[in-house]
PDB file of N, CA and C in Angstrom:
ATOM      1  N   MET A   1     -36.739  29.280  37.399  1.00 52.00           N
ATOM      2  CA  MET A   1     -35.925  29.346  36.293  1.00 52.00           C
ATOM      3  C   MET A   1     -36.789  29.240  35.070  1.00 52.00           C
ATOM      4  N   SER A   2     -36.571  30.195  34.139  1.00 59.00           N
ATOM      5  CA  SER A   2     -37.305  30.356  32.798  1.00 59.00           C
ATOM      6  C   SER A   2     -36.913  29.222  32.027  1.00 59.00           C
ATOM      7  N   ALA A   3     -37.772  28.885  31.059  1.00 55.00           N
ATOM      8  CA  ALA A   3     -37.612  27.682  30.146  1.00 55.00           C
ATOM      9  C   ALA A   3     -36.524  27.843  29.256  1.00 55.00           C
ATOM     10  N   ILE A   4     -36.145  29.119  28.895  1.00 56.00           N
ATOM     11  CA  ILE A   4     -34.856  29.459  28.023  1.00 56.00           C
ATOM     12  C   ILE A   4     -33.740  29.039  28.739  1.00 56.00           C
ATOM     13  N   ALA A   5     -33.628  29.547  29.932  1.00 52.00           N
ATOM     14  CA  ALA A   5     -32.391  29.274  30.607  1.00 52.00           C
ATOM     15  C   ALA A   5     -32.207  27.757  30.900  1.00 52.00           C
ATOM     16  N   ARG A   6     -33.392  27.009  31.280  1.00 54.00           N
ATOM     17  CA  ARG A   6     -33.299  25.610  31.384  1.00 54.00           C
ATOM     18  C   ARG A   6     -32.771  24.896  30.086  1.00 54.00           C
ATOM     19  N   LEU A   7     -33.225  25.309  29.022  1.00 50.00           N
ATOM     20  CA  LEU A   7     -32.864  24.751  27.703  1.00 50.00           C
ATOM     21  C   LEU A   7     -31.418  24.930  27.427  1.00 50.00           C
ATOM     22  N   SER A   8     -30.943  26.166  27.671  1.00 53.00           N
ATOM     23  CA  SER A   8     -29.654  26.607  27.447  1.00 53.00           C
ATOM     24  C   SER A   8     -28.592  25.786  28.251  1.00 53.00           C
ATOM     25  N   VAL A   9     -29.022  25.655  29.534  1.00 52.00           N
ATOM     26  CA  VAL A   9     -28.096  24.882  30.523  1.00 52.00           C
ATOM     27  C   VAL A   9     -28.086  23.385  30.147  1.00 52.00           C
ATOM     28  N   THR A  10     -29.177  22.904  29.941  1.00 56.00           N
ATOM     29  CA  THR A  10     -29.269  21.358  29.502  1.00 56.00           C
ATOM     30  C   THR A  10     -28.583  21.165  28.207  1.00 56.00           C
ATOM     31  N   ARG A  11     -28.579  22.216  27.254  1.00 57.00           N
ATOM     32  CA  ARG A  11     -28.083  21.889  25.946  1.00 57.00           C
ATOM     33  C   ARG A  11     -26.633  21.991  26.160  1.00 57.00           C
ATOM     34  N   SER A  12     -26.002  22.934  26.923  1.00 67.00           N
ATOM     35  CA  SER A  12     -24.631  23.097  27.116  1.00 67.00           C
ATOM     36  C   SER A  12     -24.059  21.938  27.741  1.00 67.00           C
ATOM     37  N   LEU A  13     -24.740  21.399  28.828  1.00 63.00           N
ATOM     38  CA  LEU A  13     -24.129  20.185  29.425  1.00 63.00           C
ATOM     39  C   LEU A  13     -24.150  18.990  28.573  1.00 63.00           C
ATOM     40  N   ALA A  14     -25.156  18.671  27.896  1.00 63.00           N
ATOM     41  CA  ALA A  14     -25.272  17.635  26.837  1.00 63.00           C
ATOM     42  C   ALA A  14     -24.064  17.877  25.814  1.00 63.00           C
ATOM     43  N   TYR A  15     -23.897  18.965  25.376  1.00 67.00           N
ATOM     44  CA  TYR A  15     -22.884  19.295  24.210  1.00 67.00           C
ATOM     45  C   TYR A  15     -21.583  18.944  24.912  1.00 67.00           C
ATOM     46  N   GLN A  16     -21.353  19.389  26.110  1.00 69.00           N
ATOM     47  CA  GLN A  16     -19.914  19.034  26.800  1.00 69.00           C
ATOM     48  C   GLN A  16     -19.664  17.599  26.745  1.00 69.00           C
ATOM     49  N   ARG A  17     -20.768  16.964  27.149  1.00 69.00           N
ATOM     50  CA  ARG A  17     -20.658  15.482  27.411  1.00 69.00           C
ATOM     51  C   ARG A  17     -20.202  14.889  26.044  1.00 69.00           C
ATOM     52  N   VAL A  18     -20.972  15.146  25.061  1.00 65.00           N
ATOM     53  CA  VAL A  18     -20.764  14.727  23.678  1.00 65.00           C
ATOM     54  C   VAL A  18     -19.397  14.916  23.178  1.00 65.00           C
ATOM     55  N   VAL A  19     -19.082  16.386  23.310  1.00 64.00           N
ATOM     56  CA  VAL A  19     -17.639  16.574  23.064  1.00 64.00           C
ATOM     57  C   VAL A  19     -16.636  16.050  23.723  1.00 64.00           C
ATOM     58  N   ALA A  20     -16.785  15.615  24.940  1.00 67.00           N
ATOM     59  CA  ALA A  20     -15.681  15.033  25.764  1.00 67.00           C
ATOM     60  C   ALA A  20     -15.717  13.577  25.467  1.00 67.00           C
ATOM     61  N   ARG A  21     -16.773  12.798  25.124  1.00 67.00           N
ATOM     62  CA  ARG A  21     -16.633  11.549  24.768  1.00 67.00           C
ATOM     63  C   ARG A  21     -16.070  11.399  23.298  1.00 67.00           C
ATOM     64  N   GLN A  22     -16.341  12.268  22.359  1.00 66.00           N
ATOM     65  CA  GLN A  22     -15.753  12.160  21.070  1.00 66.00           C
ATOM     66  C   GLN A  22     -14.265  12.603  21.223  1.00 66.00           C
ATOM     67  N   ALA A  23     -13.832  13.421  22.032  1.00 60.00           N
ATOM     68  CA  ALA A  23     -12.349  13.640  22.158  1.00 60.00           C
ATOM     69  C   ALA A  23     -11.745  12.467  22.873  1.00 60.00           C
ATOM     70  N   THR A  24     -12.281  11.748  23.728  1.00 62.00           N
ATOM     71  CA  THR A  24     -11.634  10.578  24.206  1.00 62.00           C
ATOM     72  C   THR A  24     -11.462   9.469  23.338  1.00 62.00           C
ATOM     73  N   LEU A  25     -12.516   9.309  22.452  1.00 56.00           N
ATOM     74  CA  LEU A  25     -12.559   8.131  21.398  1.00 56.00           C
ATOM     75  C   LEU A  25     -11.514   8.657  20.465  1.00 56.00           C
ATOM     76  N   VAL A  26     -11.367   9.790  19.967  1.00 56.00           N
ATOM     77  CA  VAL A  26     -10.312  10.196  18.951  1.00 56.00           C
ATOM     78  C   VAL A  26      -8.985  10.110  19.525  1.00 56.00           C
ATOM     79  N   GLN A  27      -8.661  10.445  20.778  1.00 56.00           N
ATOM     80  CA  GLN A  27      -7.535  10.346  21.318  1.00 56.00           C
ATOM     81  C   GLN A  27      -7.044   8.770  21.418  1.00 56.00           C
ATOM     82  N   ALA A  28      -8.105   7.945  21.941  1.00 53.00           N
ATOM     83  CA  ALA A  28      -7.730   6.435  22.029  1.00 53.00           C
ATOM     84  C   ALA A  28      -7.257   5.855  20.662  1.00 53.00           C
ATOM     85  N   ARG A  29      -8.288   6.290  19.646  1.00 54.00           N
ATOM     86  CA  ARG A  29      -7.846   5.697  18.266  1.00 54.00           C
ATOM     87  C   ARG A  29      -6.599   6.225  17.619  1.00 54.00           C
ATOM     88  N   ALA A  30      -6.164   7.381  18.031  1.00 52.00           N
ATOM     89  CA  ALA A  30      -4.953   8.103  17.598  1.00 52.00           C
ATOM     90  C   ALA A  30      -3.711   7.474  18.124  1.00 52.00           C
ATOM     91  N   ILE A  31      -3.827   7.202  19.347  1.00 52.00           N
ATOM     92  CA  ILE A  31      -2.667   6.566  20.206  1.00 52.00           C
ATOM     93  C   ILE A  31      -2.547   5.107  19.692  1.00 52.00           C
ATOM     94  N   GLN A  32      -3.508   4.446  19.660  1.00 54.00           N
ATOM     95  CA  GLN A  32      -3.455   2.953  19.038  1.00 54.00           C
ATOM     96  C   GLN A  32      -2.800   2.893  17.645  1.00 54.00           C
ATOM     97  N   THR A  33      -3.548   3.627  16.882  1.00 56.00           N
ATOM     98  CA  THR A  33      -3.070   3.446  15.499  1.00 56.00           C
ATOM     99  C   THR A  33      -1.568   4.234  15.251  1.00 56.00           C
ATOM    100  N   SER A  34      -1.295   5.203  15.877  1.00 60.00           N
ATOM    101  CA  SER A  34      -0.065   5.891  15.440  1.00 60.00           C
ATOM    102  C   SER A  34       1.177   5.104  16.088  1.00 60.00           C
ATOM    103  N   SER A  35       1.038   4.520  17.355  1.00 69.00           N
ATOM    104  CA  SER A  35       2.023   3.596  17.891  1.00 69.00           C
ATOM    105  C   SER A  35       2.197   2.455  17.208  1.00 69.00           C
ATOM    106  N   THR A  36       1.123   1.734  16.714  1.00 72.00           N
ATOM    107  CA  THR A  36       1.330   0.581  16.076  1.00 72.00           C
ATOM    108  C   THR A  36       1.823   0.723  14.716  1.00 72.00           C
ATOM    109  N   ARG A  37       1.388   1.628  13.991  1.00 77.00           N
ATOM    110  CA  ARG A  37       1.843   2.142  12.687  1.00 77.00           C
ATOM    111  C   ARG A  37       3.356   2.528  12.736  1.00 77.00           C
ATOM    112  N   GLY A  38       3.737   3.234  13.729  1.00 79.00           N
ATOM    113  CA  GLY A  38       5.120   3.736  13.836  1.00 79.00           C
ATOM    114  C   GLY A  38       5.989   2.661  14.127  1.00 79.00           C
ATOM    115  N   ASP A  39       5.573   1.738  14.918  1.00 85.00           N
ATOM    116  CA  ASP A  39       6.476   0.480  15.121  1.00 85.00           C
ATOM    117  C   ASP A  39       6.578  -0.237  13.908  1.00 85.00           C
ATOM    118  N   ILE A  40       5.540  -0.495  13.146  1.00 88.00           N
ATOM    119  CA  ILE A  40       5.769  -1.333  11.874  1.00 88.00           C
ATOM    120  C   ILE A  40       6.674  -0.548  10.897  1.00 88.00           C
ATOM    121  N   ASP A  41       6.423   0.786  10.748  1.00 86.00           N
ATOM    122  CA  ASP A  41       7.376   1.565   9.855  1.00 86.00           C
ATOM    123  C   ASP A  41       8.822   1.395  10.350  1.00 86.00           C
ATOM    124  N   SER A  42       8.896   1.585  11.655  1.00 89.00           N
ATOM    125  CA  SER A  42      10.331   1.595  12.204  1.00 89.00           C
ATOM    126  C   SER A  42      10.962   0.153  11.841  1.00 89.00           C
ATOM    127  N   ALA A  43      10.221  -0.877  12.110  1.00 90.00           N
ATOM    128  CA  ALA A  43      10.765  -2.167  11.844  1.00 90.00           C
ATOM    129  C   ALA A  43      11.113  -2.406  10.343  1.00 90.00           C
ATOM    130  N   ALA A  44      10.038  -1.955   9.548  1.00 90.00           N
ATOM    131  CA  ALA A  44      10.390  -2.037   7.991  1.00 90.00           C
ATOM    132  C   ALA A  44      11.704  -1.209   7.586  1.00 90.00           C
ATOM    133  N   LYS A  45      11.839  -0.109   8.155  1.00 92.00           N
ATOM    134  CA  LYS A  45      13.170   0.639   7.837  1.00 92.00           C
ATOM    135  C   LYS A  45      14.312  -0.207   8.176  1.00 92.00           C
ATOM    136  N   PHE A  46      14.400  -0.763   9.467  1.00 93.00           N
ATOM    137  CA  PHE A  46      15.522  -1.526   9.775  1.00 93.00           C
ATOM    138  C   PHE A  46      15.805  -2.839   8.971  1.00 93.00           C
ATOM    139  N   ILE A  47      14.611  -3.442   8.673  1.00 94.00           N
ATOM    140  CA  ILE A  47      14.823  -4.654   7.850  1.00 94.00           C
ATOM    141  C   ILE A  47      15.369  -4.430   6.481  1.00 94.00           C
ATOM    142  N   GLY A  48      14.795  -3.216   5.979  1.00 92.00           N
ATOM    143  CA  GLY A  48      15.257  -2.837   4.521  1.00 92.00           C
ATOM    144  C   GLY A  48      16.697  -2.364   4.513  1.00 92.00           C
ATOM    145  N   ALA A  49      17.154  -1.613   5.777  1.00 92.00           N
ATOM    146  CA  ALA A  49      18.423  -1.206   5.653  1.00 92.00           C
ATOM    147  C   ALA A  49      19.315  -2.349   5.965  1.00 92.00           C
ATOM    148  N   GLY A  50      19.100  -3.425   6.723  1.00 92.00           N
ATOM    149  CA  GLY A  50      19.800  -4.580   6.836  1.00 92.00           C
ATOM    150  C   GLY A  50      19.928  -5.416   5.497  1.00 92.00           C
ATOM    151  N   ALA A  51      18.834  -5.506   4.782  1.00 92.00           N
ATOM    152  CA  ALA A  51      19.006  -6.314   3.549  1.00 92.00           C
ATOM    153  C   ALA A  51      19.746  -5.456   2.499  1.00 92.00           C
ATOM    154  N   ALA A  52      19.753  -4.180   2.698  1.00 91.00           N
ATOM    155  CA  ALA A  52      20.624  -3.424   1.604  1.00 91.00           C
ATOM    156  C   ALA A  52      21.991  -3.500   1.874  1.00 91.00           C
ATOM    157  N   THR A  53      22.311  -3.886   3.140  1.00 91.00           N
ATOM    158  CA  THR A  53      23.826  -3.786   3.443  1.00 91.00           C
ATOM    159  C   THR A  53      24.408  -5.002   3.078  1.00 91.00           C
ATOM    160  N   VAL A  54      23.609  -6.115   2.767  1.00 91.00           N
ATOM    161  CA  VAL A  54      24.239  -7.520   2.267  1.00 91.00           C
ATOM    162  C   VAL A  54      25.123  -7.123   1.155  1.00 91.00           C
ATOM    163  N   GLY A  55      24.731  -6.161   0.191  1.00 89.00           N
ATOM    164  CA  GLY A  55      25.443  -5.988  -0.850  1.00 89.00           C
ATOM    165  C   GLY A  55      26.880  -5.442  -0.690  1.00 89.00           C
ATOM    166  N   VAL A  56      27.230  -4.853   0.438  1.00 91.00           N
ATOM    167  CA  VAL A  56      28.507  -4.362   0.893  1.00 91.00           C
ATOM    168  C   VAL A  56      29.380  -5.730   0.996  1.00 91.00           C
ATOM    169  N   ALA A  57      28.725  -6.822   1.558  1.00 91.00           N
ATOM    170  CA  ALA A  57      29.608  -8.073   1.748  1.00 91.00           C
ATOM    171  C   ALA A  57      30.033  -8.602   0.400  1.00 91.00           C
ATOM    172  N   GLY A  58      29.027  -8.533  -0.618  1.00 91.00           N
ATOM    173  CA  GLY A  58      29.347  -8.965  -1.866  1.00 91.00           C
ATOM    174  C   GLY A  58      30.354  -8.183  -2.564  1.00 91.00           C
ATOM    175  N   SER A  59      30.408  -6.842  -2.282  1.00 93.00           N
ATOM    176  CA  SER A  59      31.499  -5.971  -2.798  1.00 93.00           C
ATOM    177  C   SER A  59      32.689  -6.347  -2.309  1.00 93.00           C
ATOM    178  N   GLY A  60      32.880  -6.792  -1.072  1.00 92.00           N
ATOM    179  CA  GLY A  60      34.167  -7.044  -0.577  1.00 92.00           C
ATOM    180  C   GLY A  60      34.494  -8.397  -1.110  1.00 92.00           C
ATOM    181  N   ALA A  61      33.686  -9.321  -1.361  1.00 94.00           N
ATOM    182  CA  ALA A  61      33.919 -10.651  -2.034  1.00 94.00           C
ATOM    183  C   ALA A  61      34.469 -10.426  -3.480  1.00 94.00           C
ATOM    184  N   GLY A  62      33.868  -9.439  -4.048  1.00 94.00           N
ATOM    185  CA  GLY A  62      34.289  -9.085  -5.359  1.00 94.00           C
ATOM    186  C   GLY A  62      35.701  -8.563  -5.561  1.00 94.00           C
ATOM    187  N   ILE A  63      35.864  -7.617  -4.691  1.00 95.00           N
ATOM    188  CA  ILE A  63      37.333  -6.896  -4.743  1.00 95.00           C
ATOM    189  C   ILE A  63      38.356  -8.102  -4.394  1.00 95.00           C
ATOM    190  N   GLY A  64      38.105  -8.896  -3.501  1.00 95.00           N
ATOM    191  CA  GLY A  64      39.058 -10.084  -3.154  1.00 95.00           C
ATOM    192  C   GLY A  64      39.161 -10.912  -4.478  1.00 95.00           C
ATOM    193  N   SER A  65      38.091 -11.118  -5.164  1.00 96.00           N
ATOM    194  CA  SER A  65      38.412 -12.102  -6.256  1.00 96.00           C
ATOM    195  C   SER A  65      38.885 -11.301  -7.434  1.00 96.00           C
ATOM    196  N   VAL A  66      38.809 -10.063  -7.710  1.00 96.00           N
ATOM    197  CA  VAL A  66      39.415  -9.381  -8.647  1.00 96.00           C
ATOM    198  C   VAL A  66      40.862  -9.505  -8.393  1.00 96.00           C
ATOM    199  N   PHE A  67      41.415  -9.096  -7.395  1.00 96.00           N
ATOM    200  CA  PHE A  67      42.805  -9.000  -6.929  1.00 96.00           C
ATOM    201  C   PHE A  67      43.445 -10.426  -6.903  1.00 96.00           C
ATOM    202  N   GLY A  68      42.634 -11.407  -6.515  1.00 96.00           N
ATOM    203  CA  GLY A  68      43.147 -12.781  -6.629  1.00 96.00           C
ATOM    204  C   GLY A  68      43.414 -13.224  -8.028  1.00 96.00           C
ATOM    205  N   SER A  69      42.469 -12.900  -8.771  1.00 95.00           N
ATOM    206  CA  SER A  69      42.563 -13.119 -10.349  1.00 95.00           C
ATOM    207  C   SER A  69      44.022 -12.458 -10.805  1.00 95.00           C
ATOM    208  N   LEU A  70      44.163 -11.132 -10.412  1.00 96.00           N
ATOM    209  CA  LEU A  70      45.250 -10.327 -10.919  1.00 96.00           C
ATOM    210  C   LEU A  70      46.645 -11.256 -10.573  1.00 96.00           C
ATOM    211  N   ILE A  71      46.576 -11.594  -9.357  1.00 96.00           N
ATOM    212  CA  ILE A  71      47.879 -12.225  -8.855  1.00 96.00           C
ATOM    213  C   ILE A  71      48.069 -13.499  -9.751  1.00 96.00           C
ATOM    214  N   ILE A  72      47.048 -14.335  -9.871  1.00 96.00           N
ATOM    215  CA  ILE A  72      47.109 -15.578 -10.659  1.00 96.00           C
ATOM    216  C   ILE A  72      47.414 -15.235 -12.238  1.00 96.00           C
ATOM    217  N   GLY A  73      46.894 -14.139 -12.666  1.00 95.00           N
ATOM    218  CA  GLY A  73      47.162 -13.856 -14.175  1.00 95.00           C
ATOM    219  C   GLY A  73      48.596 -13.411 -14.281  1.00 95.00           C
ATOM    220  N   TYR A  74      49.034 -12.613 -13.221  1.00 95.00           N
ATOM    221  CA  TYR A  74      50.482 -12.161 -13.320  1.00 95.00           C
ATOM    222  C   TYR A  74      51.373 -13.310 -13.068  1.00 95.00           C
ATOM    223  N   ALA A  75      51.019 -14.160 -12.266  1.00 95.00           N
ATOM    224  CA  ALA A  75      51.948 -15.388 -12.117  1.00 95.00           C
ATOM    225  C   ALA A  75      51.991 -16.245 -13.389  1.00 95.00           C
ATOM    226  N   ARG A  76      50.863 -16.403 -14.120  1.00 95.00           N
ATOM    227  CA  ARG A  76      50.962 -17.117 -15.499  1.00 95.00           C
ATOM    228  C   ARG A  76      51.616 -16.347 -16.530  1.00 95.00           C
ATOM    229  N   ASN A  77      51.481 -14.966 -16.534  1.00 93.00           N
ATOM    230  CA  ASN A  77      52.238 -14.282 -17.650  1.00 93.00           C
ATOM    231  C   ASN A  77      52.586 -12.909 -17.240  1.00 93.00           C
ATOM    232  N   PRO A  78      53.794 -12.885 -16.848  1.00 93.00           N
ATOM    233  CA  PRO A  78      54.285 -11.583 -16.259  1.00 93.00           C
ATOM    234  C   PRO A  78      54.455 -10.358 -17.247  1.00 93.00           C
ATOM    235  N   SER A  79      54.453 -10.675 -18.498  1.00 94.00           N
ATOM    236  CA  SER A  79      54.612  -9.695 -19.678  1.00 94.00           C
ATOM    237  C   SER A  79      53.342  -8.975 -19.656  1.00 94.00           C
ATOM    238  N   LEU A  80      52.278  -9.368 -19.245  1.00 92.00           N
ATOM    239  CA  LEU A  80      50.928  -8.517 -19.315  1.00 92.00           C
ATOM    240  C   LEU A  80      50.758  -8.055 -18.081  1.00 92.00           C
ATOM    241  N   LYS A  81      51.624  -7.505 -17.341  1.00 92.00           N
ATOM    242  CA  LYS A  81      51.530  -6.825 -16.007  1.00 92.00           C
ATOM    243  C   LYS A  81      50.700  -5.609 -16.120  1.00 92.00           C
ATOM    244  N   GLN A  82      51.000  -4.730 -16.961  1.00 93.00           N
ATOM    245  CA  GLN A  82      50.312  -3.348 -17.161  1.00 93.00           C
ATOM    246  C   GLN A  82      49.069  -3.549 -17.556  1.00 93.00           C
ATOM    247  N   GLN A  83      48.606  -4.316 -18.472  1.00 94.00           N
ATOM    248  CA  GLN A  83      47.311  -4.751 -18.985  1.00 94.00           C
ATOM    249  C   GLN A  83      46.414  -5.236 -17.949  1.00 94.00           C
ATOM    250  N   LEU A  84      46.975  -6.254 -17.238  1.00 95.00           N
ATOM    251  CA  LEU A  84      46.166  -6.937 -16.191  1.00 95.00           C
ATOM    252  C   LEU A  84      45.818  -6.076 -15.121  1.00 95.00           C
ATOM    253  N   PHE A  85      46.723  -5.053 -14.666  1.00 95.00           N
ATOM    254  CA  PHE A  85      46.591  -4.340 -13.607  1.00 95.00           C
ATOM    255  C   PHE A  85      45.463  -3.231 -13.948  1.00 95.00           C
ATOM    256  N   SER A  86      45.417  -2.708 -15.197  1.00 95.00           N
ATOM    257  CA  SER A  86      44.465  -1.819 -15.501  1.00 95.00           C
ATOM    258  C   SER A  86      42.972  -2.430 -15.455  1.00 95.00           C
ATOM    259  N   TYR A  87      42.863  -3.737 -15.857  1.00 95.00           N
ATOM    260  CA  TYR A  87      41.634  -4.399 -15.846  1.00 95.00           C
ATOM    261  C   TYR A  87      41.278  -4.612 -14.293  1.00 95.00           C
ATOM    262  N   ALA A  88      42.260  -4.806 -13.622  1.00 96.00           N
ATOM    263  CA  ALA A  88      42.072  -5.100 -12.005  1.00 96.00           C
ATOM    264  C   ALA A  88      41.510  -3.803 -11.529  1.00 96.00           C
ATOM    265  N   ILE A  89      42.213  -2.753 -11.773  1.00 96.00           N
ATOM    266  CA  ILE A  89      41.578  -1.451 -11.271  1.00 96.00           C
ATOM    267  C   ILE A  89      40.259  -1.045 -11.651  1.00 96.00           C
ATOM    268  N   LEU A  90      39.876  -1.438 -12.923  1.00 96.00           N
ATOM    269  CA  LEU A  90      38.590  -1.221 -13.476  1.00 96.00           C
ATOM    270  C   LEU A  90      37.478  -2.092 -12.655  1.00 96.00           C
ATOM    271  N   GLY A  91      37.960  -3.352 -12.601  1.00 95.00           N
ATOM    272  CA  GLY A  91      37.008  -4.258 -11.701  1.00 95.00           C
ATOM    273  C   GLY A  91      36.783  -3.770 -10.263  1.00 95.00           C
ATOM    274  N   PHE A  92      38.009  -3.382  -9.636  1.00 96.00           N
ATOM    275  CA  PHE A  92      37.839  -2.832  -8.357  1.00 96.00           C
ATOM    276  C   PHE A  92      36.906  -1.709  -8.307  1.00 96.00           C
ATOM    277  N   ALA A  93      36.947  -0.703  -9.117  1.00 96.00           N
ATOM    278  CA  ALA A  93      36.188   0.511  -9.180  1.00 96.00           C
ATOM    279  C   ALA A  93      34.651   0.084  -9.209  1.00 96.00           C
ATOM    280  N   LEU A  94      34.380  -0.884 -10.238  1.00 95.00           N
ATOM    281  CA  LEU A  94      33.058  -1.153 -10.284  1.00 95.00           C
ATOM    282  C   LEU A  94      32.390  -1.971  -9.217  1.00 95.00           C
ATOM    283  N   SER A  95      33.117  -2.863  -8.528  1.00 94.00           N
ATOM    284  CA  SER A  95      32.832  -3.660  -7.373  1.00 94.00           C
ATOM    285  C   SER A  95      32.539  -2.652  -6.374  1.00 94.00           C
ATOM    286  N   GLU A  96      33.471  -1.801  -6.177  1.00 95.00           N
ATOM    287  CA  GLU A  96      33.371  -0.747  -4.881  1.00 95.00           C
ATOM    288  C   GLU A  96      32.184   0.083  -5.218  1.00 95.00           C
ATOM    289  N   ALA A  97      32.049   0.541  -6.234  1.00 95.00           N
ATOM    290  CA  ALA A  97      30.866   1.419  -6.512  1.00 95.00           C
ATOM    291  C   ALA A  97      29.454   0.720  -6.308  1.00 95.00           C
ATOM    292  N   MET A  98      29.211  -0.701  -6.714  1.00 94.00           N
ATOM    293  CA  MET A  98      28.095  -1.515  -6.251  1.00 94.00           C
ATOM    294  C   MET A  98      27.986  -1.419  -4.605  1.00 94.00           C
ATOM    295  N   GLY A  99      29.112  -1.669  -3.952  1.00 94.00           N
ATOM    296  CA  GLY A  99      28.972  -1.694  -2.538  1.00 94.00           C
ATOM    297  C   GLY A  99      28.543  -0.277  -1.904  1.00 94.00           C
ATOM    298  N   LEU A 100      29.068   0.807  -2.610  1.00 95.00           N
ATOM    299  CA  LEU A 100      28.761   2.092  -2.125  1.00 95.00           C
ATOM    300  C   LEU A 100      27.288   2.382  -2.514  1.00 95.00           C
ATOM    301  N   PHE A 101      26.784   1.997  -3.594  1.00 95.00           N
ATOM    302  CA  PHE A 101      25.294   2.110  -3.826  1.00 95.00           C
ATOM    303  C   PHE A 101      24.512   1.540  -2.879  1.00 95.00           C
ATOM    304  N   CYS A 102      24.885   0.111  -2.431  1.00 94.00           N
ATOM    305  CA  CYS A 102      24.085  -0.488  -1.399  1.00 94.00           C
ATOM    306  C   CYS A 102      24.119   0.175  -0.175  1.00 94.00           C
ATOM    307  N   LEU A 103      25.217   0.725   0.301  1.00 94.00           N
ATOM    308  CA  LEU A 103      25.331   1.503   1.505  1.00 94.00           C
ATOM    309  C   LEU A 103      24.473   2.714   1.268  1.00 94.00           C
ATOM    310  N   MET A 104      24.535   3.398   0.368  1.00 95.00           N
ATOM    311  CA  MET A 104      23.726   4.607   0.281  1.00 95.00           C
ATOM    312  C   MET A 104      22.255   4.309   0.425  1.00 95.00           C
ATOM    313  N   MET A 105      21.898   3.224  -0.299  1.00 93.00           N
ATOM    314  CA  MET A 105      20.373   2.892  -0.135  1.00 93.00           C
ATOM    315  C   MET A 105      19.985   2.623   1.259  1.00 93.00           C
ATOM    316  N   ALA A 106      21.052   2.059   1.989  1.00 93.00           N
ATOM    317  CA  ALA A 106      20.637   1.659   3.363  1.00 93.00           C
ATOM    318  C   ALA A 106      20.577   2.975   4.200  1.00 93.00           C
ATOM    319  N   PHE A 107      21.445   3.937   3.880  1.00 94.00           N
ATOM    320  CA  PHE A 107      21.324   5.259   4.597  1.00 94.00           C
ATOM    321  C   PHE A 107      19.997   6.070   4.293  1.00 94.00           C
ATOM    322  N   LEU A 108      19.615   5.965   2.868  1.00 93.00           N
ATOM    323  CA  LEU A 108      18.517   6.570   2.540  1.00 93.00           C
ATOM    324  C   LEU A 108      17.142   5.920   3.179  1.00 93.00           C
ATOM    325  N   LEU A 109      17.223   4.615   3.296  1.00 91.00           N
ATOM    326  CA  LEU A 109      16.059   3.911   4.073  1.00 91.00           C
ATOM    327  C   LEU A 109      15.915   4.384   5.601  1.00 91.00           C
ATOM    328  N   LEU A 110      17.227   4.610   6.295  1.00 91.00           N
ATOM    329  CA  LEU A 110      17.253   4.877   7.534  1.00 91.00           C
ATOM    330  C   LEU A 110      16.803   6.240   7.774  1.00 91.00           C
ATOM    331  N   PHE A 111      17.192   7.166   7.079  1.00 92.00           N
ATOM    332  CA  PHE A 111      17.444   8.628   7.519  1.00 92.00           C
ATOM    333  C   PHE A 111      16.449   9.506   6.663  1.00 92.00           C
ATOM    334  N   ALA A 112      16.053   9.185   5.310  1.00 89.00           N
ATOM    335  CA  ALA A 112      15.254   9.838   4.434  1.00 89.00           C
ATOM    336  C   ALA A 112      13.744   9.632   4.684  1.00 89.00           C
ATOM    337  N   PHE A 113      13.468   8.272   4.973  1.00 78.00           N
ATOM    338  CA  PHE A 113      11.956   7.863   4.954  1.00 78.00           C
ATOM    339  C   PHE A 113      11.536   7.881   6.367  1.00 78.00           C
TER     340      PHE A 113
END
């Protein structure tokens, strides 16, 4: 066998070994990093969405408080029924909007990121 043929054969075998070793190292690193990072990202999404939905409970409490105050105010002074009702509807709308914003943020965290 000539020297050039031996050189090309040995070079190609050495090159194949180096490439195979680098490929396995890259695959091992990518699998470890991506799975761990994916799990952390997924957990962060769920924790953030759960924290964002706490505001929905606050919205429900706010709506109950608004209409409870409406009943108390109407019982004390029935002549202000129309004015009290308009204030109650405004309070209901603002409280409900805050709850919907919290729900929207939860869905954004879950499905947009």
